[in-house]
Coordinates of C-alpha atoms and ligand atoms in Angstrom, one line a residue:
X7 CA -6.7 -28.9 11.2
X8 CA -4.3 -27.4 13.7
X9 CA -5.0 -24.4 15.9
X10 CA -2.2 -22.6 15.0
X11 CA -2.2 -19.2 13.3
X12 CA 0.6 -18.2 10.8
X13 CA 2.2 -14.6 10.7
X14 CA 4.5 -13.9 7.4
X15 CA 5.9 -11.0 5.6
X16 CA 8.8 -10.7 3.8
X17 CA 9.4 -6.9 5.1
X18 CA 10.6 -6.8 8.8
X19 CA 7.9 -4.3 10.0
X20 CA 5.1 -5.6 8.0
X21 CA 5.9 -8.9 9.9
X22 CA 5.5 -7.5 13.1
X23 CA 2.0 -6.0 12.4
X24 CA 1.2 -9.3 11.2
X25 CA 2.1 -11.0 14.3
X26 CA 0.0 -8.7 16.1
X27 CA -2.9 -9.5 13.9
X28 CA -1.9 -13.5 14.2
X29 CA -1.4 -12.5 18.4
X30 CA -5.4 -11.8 17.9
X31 CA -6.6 -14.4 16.1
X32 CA -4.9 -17.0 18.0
X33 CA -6.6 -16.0 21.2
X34 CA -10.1 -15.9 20.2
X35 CA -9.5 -19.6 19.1
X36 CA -7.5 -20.7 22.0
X37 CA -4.6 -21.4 19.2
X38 CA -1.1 -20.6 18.7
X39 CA 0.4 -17.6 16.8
X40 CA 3.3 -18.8 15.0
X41 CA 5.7 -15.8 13.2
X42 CA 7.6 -17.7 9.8
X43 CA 10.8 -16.7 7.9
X44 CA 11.7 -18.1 4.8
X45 CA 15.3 -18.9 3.9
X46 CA 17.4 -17.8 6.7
X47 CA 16.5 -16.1 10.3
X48 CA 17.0 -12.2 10.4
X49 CA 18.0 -12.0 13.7
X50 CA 15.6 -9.6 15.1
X51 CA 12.8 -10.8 14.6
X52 CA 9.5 -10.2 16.9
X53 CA 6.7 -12.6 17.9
X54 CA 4.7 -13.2 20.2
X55 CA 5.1 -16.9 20.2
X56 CA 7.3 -18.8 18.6
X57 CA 8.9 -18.5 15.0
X58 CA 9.2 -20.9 12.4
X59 CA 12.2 -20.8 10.1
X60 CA 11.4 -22.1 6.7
X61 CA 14.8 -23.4 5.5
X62 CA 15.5 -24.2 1.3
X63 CA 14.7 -21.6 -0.9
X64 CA 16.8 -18.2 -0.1
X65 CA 15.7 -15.5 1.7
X66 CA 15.2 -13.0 -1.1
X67 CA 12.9 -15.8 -2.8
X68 CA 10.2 -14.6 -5.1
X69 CA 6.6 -15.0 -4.5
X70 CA 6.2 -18.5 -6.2
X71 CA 9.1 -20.1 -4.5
X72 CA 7.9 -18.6 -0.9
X73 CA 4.5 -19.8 -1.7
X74 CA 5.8 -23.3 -2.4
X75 CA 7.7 -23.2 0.6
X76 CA 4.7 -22.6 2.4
X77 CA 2.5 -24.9 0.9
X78 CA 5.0 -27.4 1.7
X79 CA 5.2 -26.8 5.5
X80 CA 1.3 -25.8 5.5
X81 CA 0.1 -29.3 4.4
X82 CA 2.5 -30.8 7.1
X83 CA 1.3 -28.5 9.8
X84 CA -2.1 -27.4 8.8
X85 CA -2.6 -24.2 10.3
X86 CA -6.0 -22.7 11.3
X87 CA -5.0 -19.2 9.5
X88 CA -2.3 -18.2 7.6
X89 CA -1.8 -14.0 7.4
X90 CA 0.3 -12.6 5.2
X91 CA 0.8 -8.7 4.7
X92 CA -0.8 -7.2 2.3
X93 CA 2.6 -6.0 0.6
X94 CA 3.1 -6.3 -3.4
X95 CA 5.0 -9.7 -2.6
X96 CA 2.7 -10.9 0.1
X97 CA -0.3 -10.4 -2.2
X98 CA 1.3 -13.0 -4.3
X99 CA 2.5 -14.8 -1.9
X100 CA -1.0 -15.2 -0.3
X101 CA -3.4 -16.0 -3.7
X102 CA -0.1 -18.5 -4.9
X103 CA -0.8 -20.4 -1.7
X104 CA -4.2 -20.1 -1.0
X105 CA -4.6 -22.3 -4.7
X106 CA -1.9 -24.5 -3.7
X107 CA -4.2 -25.1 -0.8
X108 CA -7.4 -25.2 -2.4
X109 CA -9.0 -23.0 0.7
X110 CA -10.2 -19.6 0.6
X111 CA -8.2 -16.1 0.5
X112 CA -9.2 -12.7 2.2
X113 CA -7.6 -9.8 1.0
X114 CA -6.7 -6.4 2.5
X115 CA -8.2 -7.3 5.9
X116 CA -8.3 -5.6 9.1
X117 CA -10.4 -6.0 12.8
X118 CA -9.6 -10.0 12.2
X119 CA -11.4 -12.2 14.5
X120 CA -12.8 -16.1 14.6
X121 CA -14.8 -18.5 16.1
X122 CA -12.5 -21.3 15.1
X123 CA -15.0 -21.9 12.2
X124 CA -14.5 -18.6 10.0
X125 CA -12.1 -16.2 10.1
X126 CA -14.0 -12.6 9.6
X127 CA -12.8 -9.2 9.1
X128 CA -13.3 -5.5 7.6
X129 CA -12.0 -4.5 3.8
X130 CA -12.4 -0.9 2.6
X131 CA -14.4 -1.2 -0.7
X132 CA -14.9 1.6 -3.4
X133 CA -12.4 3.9 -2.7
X134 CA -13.3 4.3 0.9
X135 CA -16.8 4.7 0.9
X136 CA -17.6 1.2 2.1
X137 CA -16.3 -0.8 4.4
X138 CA -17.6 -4.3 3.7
X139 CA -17.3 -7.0 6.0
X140 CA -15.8 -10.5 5.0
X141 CA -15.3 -14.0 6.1
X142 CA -14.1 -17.3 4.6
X143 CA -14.6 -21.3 6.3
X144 CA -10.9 -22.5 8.1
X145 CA -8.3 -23.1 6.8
X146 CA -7.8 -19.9 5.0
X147 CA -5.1 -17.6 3.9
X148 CA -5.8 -13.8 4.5
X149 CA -3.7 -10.7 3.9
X150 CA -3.6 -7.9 6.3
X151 CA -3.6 -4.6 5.8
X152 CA -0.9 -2.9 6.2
X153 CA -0.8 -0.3 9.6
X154 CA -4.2 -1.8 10.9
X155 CA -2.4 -3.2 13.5
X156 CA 0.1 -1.8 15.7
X157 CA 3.9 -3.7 15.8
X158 CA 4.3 -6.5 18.3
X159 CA 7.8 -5.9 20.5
X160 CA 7.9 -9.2 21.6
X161 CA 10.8 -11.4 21.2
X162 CA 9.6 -15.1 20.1
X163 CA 9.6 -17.6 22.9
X164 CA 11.1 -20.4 20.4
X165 CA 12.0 -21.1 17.5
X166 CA 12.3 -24.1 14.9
X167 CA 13.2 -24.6 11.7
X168 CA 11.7 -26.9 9.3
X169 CA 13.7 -27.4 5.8
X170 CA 11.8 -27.6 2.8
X171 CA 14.7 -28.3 0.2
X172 CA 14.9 -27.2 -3.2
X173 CA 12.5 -25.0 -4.5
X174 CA 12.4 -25.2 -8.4
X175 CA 11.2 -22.0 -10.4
X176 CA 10.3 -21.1 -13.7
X177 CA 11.8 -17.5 -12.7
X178 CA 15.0 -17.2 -12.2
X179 CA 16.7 -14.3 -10.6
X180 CA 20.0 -13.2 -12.7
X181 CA 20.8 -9.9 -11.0
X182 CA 19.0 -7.4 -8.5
X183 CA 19.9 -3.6 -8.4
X184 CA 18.7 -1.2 -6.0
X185 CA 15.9 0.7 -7.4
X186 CA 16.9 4.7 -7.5
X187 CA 15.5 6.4 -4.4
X188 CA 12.3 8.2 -5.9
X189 CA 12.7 11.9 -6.4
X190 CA 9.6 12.7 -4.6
X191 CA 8.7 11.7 -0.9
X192 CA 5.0 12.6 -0.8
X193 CA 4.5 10.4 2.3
X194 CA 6.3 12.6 4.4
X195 CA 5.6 15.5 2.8
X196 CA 3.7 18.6 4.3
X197 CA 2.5 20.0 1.3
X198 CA 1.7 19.0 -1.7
X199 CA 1.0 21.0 -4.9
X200 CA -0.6 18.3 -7.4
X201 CA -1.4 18.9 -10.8
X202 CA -4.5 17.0 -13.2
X203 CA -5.8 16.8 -16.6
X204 CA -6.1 21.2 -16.9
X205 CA -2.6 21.4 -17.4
X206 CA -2.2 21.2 -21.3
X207 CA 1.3 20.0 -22.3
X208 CA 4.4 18.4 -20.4
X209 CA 6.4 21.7 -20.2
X210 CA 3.7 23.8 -18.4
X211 CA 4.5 21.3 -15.4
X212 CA 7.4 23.4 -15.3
X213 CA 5.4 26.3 -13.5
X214 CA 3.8 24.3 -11.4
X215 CA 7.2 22.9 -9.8
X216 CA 8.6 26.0 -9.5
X217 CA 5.4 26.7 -7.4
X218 CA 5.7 23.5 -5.1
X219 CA 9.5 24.3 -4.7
X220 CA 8.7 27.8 -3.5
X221 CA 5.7 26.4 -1.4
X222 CA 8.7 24.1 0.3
X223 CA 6.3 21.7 -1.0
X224 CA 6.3 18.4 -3.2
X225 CA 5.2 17.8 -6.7
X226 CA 1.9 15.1 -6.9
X227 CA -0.2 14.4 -9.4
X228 CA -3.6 12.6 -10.7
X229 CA -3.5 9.0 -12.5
X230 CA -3.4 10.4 -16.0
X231 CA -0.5 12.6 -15.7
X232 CA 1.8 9.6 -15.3
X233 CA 0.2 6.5 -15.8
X234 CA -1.2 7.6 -19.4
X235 CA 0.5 10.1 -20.7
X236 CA 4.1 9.7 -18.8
X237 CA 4.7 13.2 -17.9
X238 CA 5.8 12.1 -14.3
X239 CA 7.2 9.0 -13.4
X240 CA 4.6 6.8 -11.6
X241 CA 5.7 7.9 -7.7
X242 CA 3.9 11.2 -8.0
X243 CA 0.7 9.4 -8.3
X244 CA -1.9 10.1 -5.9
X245 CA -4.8 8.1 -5.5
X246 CA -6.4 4.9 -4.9
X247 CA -3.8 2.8 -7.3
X248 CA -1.3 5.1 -6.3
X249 CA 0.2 6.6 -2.8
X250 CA -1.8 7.8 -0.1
X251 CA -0.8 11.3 1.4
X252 CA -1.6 12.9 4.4
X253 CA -0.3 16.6 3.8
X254 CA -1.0 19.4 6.3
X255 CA -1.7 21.4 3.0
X256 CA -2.9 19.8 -0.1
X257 CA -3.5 22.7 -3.5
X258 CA -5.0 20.5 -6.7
X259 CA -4.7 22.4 -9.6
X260 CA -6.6 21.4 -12.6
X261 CA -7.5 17.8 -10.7
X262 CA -11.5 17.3 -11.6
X263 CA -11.6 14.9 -8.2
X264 CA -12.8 11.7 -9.3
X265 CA -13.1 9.0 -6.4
X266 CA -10.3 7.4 -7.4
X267 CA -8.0 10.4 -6.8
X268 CA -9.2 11.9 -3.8
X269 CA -9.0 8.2 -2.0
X270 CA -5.7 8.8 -1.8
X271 CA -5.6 12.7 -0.2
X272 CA -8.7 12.9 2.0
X273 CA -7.3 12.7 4.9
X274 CA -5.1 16.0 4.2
X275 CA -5.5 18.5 6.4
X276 CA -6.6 21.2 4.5
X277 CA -7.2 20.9 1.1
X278 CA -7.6 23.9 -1.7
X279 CA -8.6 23.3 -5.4
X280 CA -8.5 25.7 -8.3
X281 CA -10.4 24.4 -11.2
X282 CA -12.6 26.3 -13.9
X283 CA -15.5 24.2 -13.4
X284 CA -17.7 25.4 -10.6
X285 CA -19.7 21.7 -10.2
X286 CA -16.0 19.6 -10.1
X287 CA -16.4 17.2 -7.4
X288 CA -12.8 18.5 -6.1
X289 CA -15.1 21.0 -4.6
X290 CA -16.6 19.3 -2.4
X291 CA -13.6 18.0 -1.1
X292 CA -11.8 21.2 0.0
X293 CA -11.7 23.3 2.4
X294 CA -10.8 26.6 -0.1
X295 CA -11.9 26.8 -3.8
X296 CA -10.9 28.8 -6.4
X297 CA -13.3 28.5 -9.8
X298 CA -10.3 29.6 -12.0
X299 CA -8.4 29.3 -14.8
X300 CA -4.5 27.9 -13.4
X301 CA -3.0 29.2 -16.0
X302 CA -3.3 32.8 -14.4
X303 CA -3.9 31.2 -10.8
X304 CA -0.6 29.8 -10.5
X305 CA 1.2 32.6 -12.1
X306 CA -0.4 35.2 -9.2
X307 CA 0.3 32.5 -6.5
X308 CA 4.0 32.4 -7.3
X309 CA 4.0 36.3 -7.2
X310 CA 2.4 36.4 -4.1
X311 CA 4.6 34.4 -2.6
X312 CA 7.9 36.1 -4.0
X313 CA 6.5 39.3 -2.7
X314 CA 6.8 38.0 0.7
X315 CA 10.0 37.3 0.2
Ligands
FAD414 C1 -9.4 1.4 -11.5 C2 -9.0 2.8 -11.6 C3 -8.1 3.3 -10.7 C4 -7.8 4.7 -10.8 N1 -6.8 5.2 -9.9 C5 -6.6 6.5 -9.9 C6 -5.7 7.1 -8.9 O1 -5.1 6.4 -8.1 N2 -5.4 8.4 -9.0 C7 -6.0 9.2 -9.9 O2 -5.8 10.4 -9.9 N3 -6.9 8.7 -10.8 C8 -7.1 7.4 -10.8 N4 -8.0 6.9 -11.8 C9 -8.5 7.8 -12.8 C10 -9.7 8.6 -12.3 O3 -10.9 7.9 -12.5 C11 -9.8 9.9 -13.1 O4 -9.9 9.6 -14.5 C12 -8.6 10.8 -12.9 O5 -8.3 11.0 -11.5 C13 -8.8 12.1 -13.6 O6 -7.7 12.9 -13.6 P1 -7.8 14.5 -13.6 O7 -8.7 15.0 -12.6 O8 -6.4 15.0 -13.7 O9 -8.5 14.7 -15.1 P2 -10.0 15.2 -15.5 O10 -11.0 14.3 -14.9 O11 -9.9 15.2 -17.0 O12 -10.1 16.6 -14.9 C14 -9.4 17.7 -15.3 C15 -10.0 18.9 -14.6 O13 -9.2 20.1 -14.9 C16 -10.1 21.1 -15.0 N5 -9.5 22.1 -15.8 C17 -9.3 22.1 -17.2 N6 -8.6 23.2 -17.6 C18 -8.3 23.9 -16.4 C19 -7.6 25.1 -16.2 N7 -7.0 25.8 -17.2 N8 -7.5 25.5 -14.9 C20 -8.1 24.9 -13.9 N9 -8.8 23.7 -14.1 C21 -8.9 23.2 -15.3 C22 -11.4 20.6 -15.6 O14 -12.5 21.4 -15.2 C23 -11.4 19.2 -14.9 O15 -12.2 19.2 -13.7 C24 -8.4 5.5 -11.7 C25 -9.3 5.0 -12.6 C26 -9.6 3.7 -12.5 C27 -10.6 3.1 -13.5

């Protein structure tokens, strides 16, 4: 086993959190952080060691081909660690490779260190309310969570470039198009109106736009209002399987506050609830309540704010 400690991430600024992360890990075991790329180099690319350029497959490779890739290079080189970020690809990525390797995969990770033995970290578990603390035996494959580390600025100190050849692939990619930039940015936005399971039918989301809109605000919602029922399309989902907002105002109407949903706005600034059940959990989670019926709440709120001009 080598001392060396792999970064990867198929996303530019993923990677260099990553490297960060490797940058850490590498020192407490007197090893080498190594940055990878698979398919071609992207020019740009920070670390603070070297980089390794995994040639064969293209750049744009799914998750089984860039695991393969790996694997190839991994059993050659034998790094110590191997982190991945924790993207949608990377997770793949990471549990492909880990099997390939038969070792033992972390997910999620952050506050990485080792003693050259293990590799140990910190996971949020249950929504937030635990943080549990992990470790697996070296070699292992971990993914990193992503902003738990900040971006390295470094540029590498050397490179190489190590060609794997063909790749085969059950998958086969025939055409890619450009997904349709998302109506809703509720990452950035500064408030948020978000509607749950007390509004009745499809249409009467209608008023509760028109509210958002007139707060300057953006439209969110809880788990059932798109993943079940398909009212919204699936990036106005708030929660713990869905984005995670920060808003400097965050109103819930009709949103009972399950675990699961307020995971993903807790950390709003202020929050304010109207719901017509006094004991609903969203309670407890807001700064303001309203024990209310929306139907007229939303209605008066409008008003009030058209009175203001
Ligand atoms: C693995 C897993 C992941 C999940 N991830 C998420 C997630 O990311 N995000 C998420 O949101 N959920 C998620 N869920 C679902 C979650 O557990 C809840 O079921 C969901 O959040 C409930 O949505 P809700 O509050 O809109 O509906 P309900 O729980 O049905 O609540 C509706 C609320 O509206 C109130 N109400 C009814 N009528 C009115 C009215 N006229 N005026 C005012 N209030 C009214 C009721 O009192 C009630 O409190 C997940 C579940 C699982 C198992």
């Amino acid at each position: 086993l080598s001392s060396v400690v792999w970064a990867y991430s198929e996303n530019e600024a993923v990677s260099d959190e990553v490297a960060s992360a490797a940058a850490e890990v590498a020192k407490a075991i007197s090893g080498e952080p190594v940055v990878l790329e698979v398919g071609a180099e992207r020019g740009g690319t920070k670390a603070p060691g070297k980089k390794l350029v995994v040639k064969g497959p293209p750049q744009d490779s799914p998750p089984g081909v860039v695991s393969e890739a790996l694997g190839r290079v991994a059993k050659e080189i034998r790094p110590a660690v191997v982190l991945i970020g924790a993207t949608r690809n990377g997770r793949e990525v990471a549990s492909s490779l880990a099997a390939k390797l038969k070792v033992g995969c972390l997910s999620e990770v952050a506050k990485l260190a080792s003693d050259g033995k293990t590799v140990t970290g910190e996971r949020v578990v249950y929504a937030g309310k635990v943080v549990a603390k992990v470790s697996a035996g070296l070699p292992a494959v971990v993914t990193v969570k992503i902003g738990s580390y900040p971006r390295t600025t470094s540029p590498p100190v050397g490179s190489e470039v190590k060609d794997v050849g063909e790749v085969d692939s059950k998958l086969k990619v025939l055409k890619r198009e450009k997904k349709e930039a998302g109506s809703v940015d509720l990452k950035s936005a500064k408030i948020i109106v978000s509607a749950g399971r007390g509004v009745r039918k499809k249409e009467d989301l209608g008023m509760i736009e028109d509210l958002a809109k007139a707060m300057h605000g953006a439209l969110g919602c809880s788990r059932p209002l798109s993943s079940d029922l398909g009212w919204l399309p699936e990036e106005h989902h708030i929660g713990l399987t869905g984005v995670t907002v920060k808003p400097d105002l965050y109103l819930a109407l009709g949103i009972s506050g399950q675990l699961q949903h307020t995971a993903g706005m807790k950390d709003s600034k202020v929050v304010a609830a109207v719901n017509t059940d006094k004991d609903a959990p969203i309670f407890q989670a807001s700064d303001y309540g309203i024990v209310g019926d929306l139907y007229q709440l939303v209605p008066a709120i409008r008003k009030a704010l058209a009175s203001q001009g």
